[in-house]
Amino acid sequence: MSNPQQLRYSKEHEWLSAAEDGVSTVGITEHAANALGDVVYVQLPAVGDTVTAGETCGELESTKSVSDLYSPVTGEVVEANEDVVADPSLVNTAPFEGGWLFKVRVAEEPKDLLSADEYTEFSGE
C-alpha cells in the first residue's frame, strides 16, 4: 500500500490535499478503508458547514462497524462528494481518487499533520 507523497495525513486516518485557491480535498486513507471493510453508507458535512480540525464532521458505516469522520483542518465545506453518497463503495475502491469525501476552504491547518512517510510509520503499514 502506498500513500501519495503530495498529501498530508491525520492520526485519525484522513488525508488532505494541498490547497488550490485556499481549497483542499479530504478523504480517508486506504489503511482506514481496509480496516472499516465494505463501506455501505456515508454521511458527509453539508456545503456551508464549518468543520473544526480534530472534531467529528460525518460518519462512515461499513459491514463491520460505524466510524466517525474527523476533519483534518478547520474551515468551510465548499463541496461534498455526492458520488460517494450514491456509491459508498468508492471509499474502498478509490480512496485517493473518486472516493474523496469533501472539499473545504481551509481557515487553519494544524501543525501536527503527517507526511506520507510519517503516516506510513504511524499506521504500521
Short mmCIF file of C-alpha atoms in Angstrom, two decimals, residues 6-10 15-20 22-26 51-54 71-75 104-115:
data_model
loop_
_atom_site.label_atom_id
_atom_site.label_comp_id
_atom_site.label_asym_id
_atom_site.label_seq_id
_atom_site.Cartn_x
_atom_site.Cartn_y
_atom_site.Cartn_z
CA GLN A 6 1.78 15.01 -2.04
CA LEU A 7 -0.91 14.55 0.65
CA ARG A 8 -0.85 15.24 4.40
CA TYR A 9 -2.38 12.80 6.88
CA SER A 10 -4.09 12.96 10.27
CA TRP A 15 -5.89 12.71 4.15
CA LEU A 16 -5.72 16.31 2.96
CA SER A 17 -4.62 17.61 -0.42
CA ALA A 18 -2.54 20.73 -0.88
CA ALA A 19 -4.76 23.80 -1.09
CA GLU A 20 -5.64 25.15 -4.52
CA GLY A 22 -7.44 28.00 -0.50
CA VAL A 23 -9.49 24.81 -1.00
CA SER A 24 -8.29 21.33 -0.02
CA THR A 25 -9.83 17.92 -0.60
CA VAL A 26 -10.40 15.50 2.29
CA VAL A 51 -15.66 21.97 10.27
CA THR A 52 -13.04 22.07 13.01
CA ALA A 53 -9.74 20.20 12.98
CA GLY A 54 -9.95 17.03 15.08
CA SER A 71 -11.91 16.89 9.82
CA PRO A 72 -8.14 17.27 9.50
CA VAL A 73 -8.50 21.08 9.19
CA THR A 74 -10.70 23.97 10.23
CA GLY A 75 -12.70 25.68 7.51
CA VAL A 104 -13.01 22.62 2.43
CA ARG A 105 -11.87 26.24 2.26
CA VAL A 106 -9.09 25.99 4.80
CA ALA A 107 -9.09 28.61 7.55
CA GLU A 108 -6.48 26.84 9.68
CA GLU A 109 -4.30 23.80 9.10
CA PRO A 110 -2.99 22.10 12.24
CA LYS A 111 0.75 21.72 12.65
CA ASP A 112 0.55 18.01 13.51
CA LEU A 113 -0.44 16.64 10.09
CA LEU A 114 1.88 13.87 8.94
CA SER A 115 3.84 13.40 5.74
#
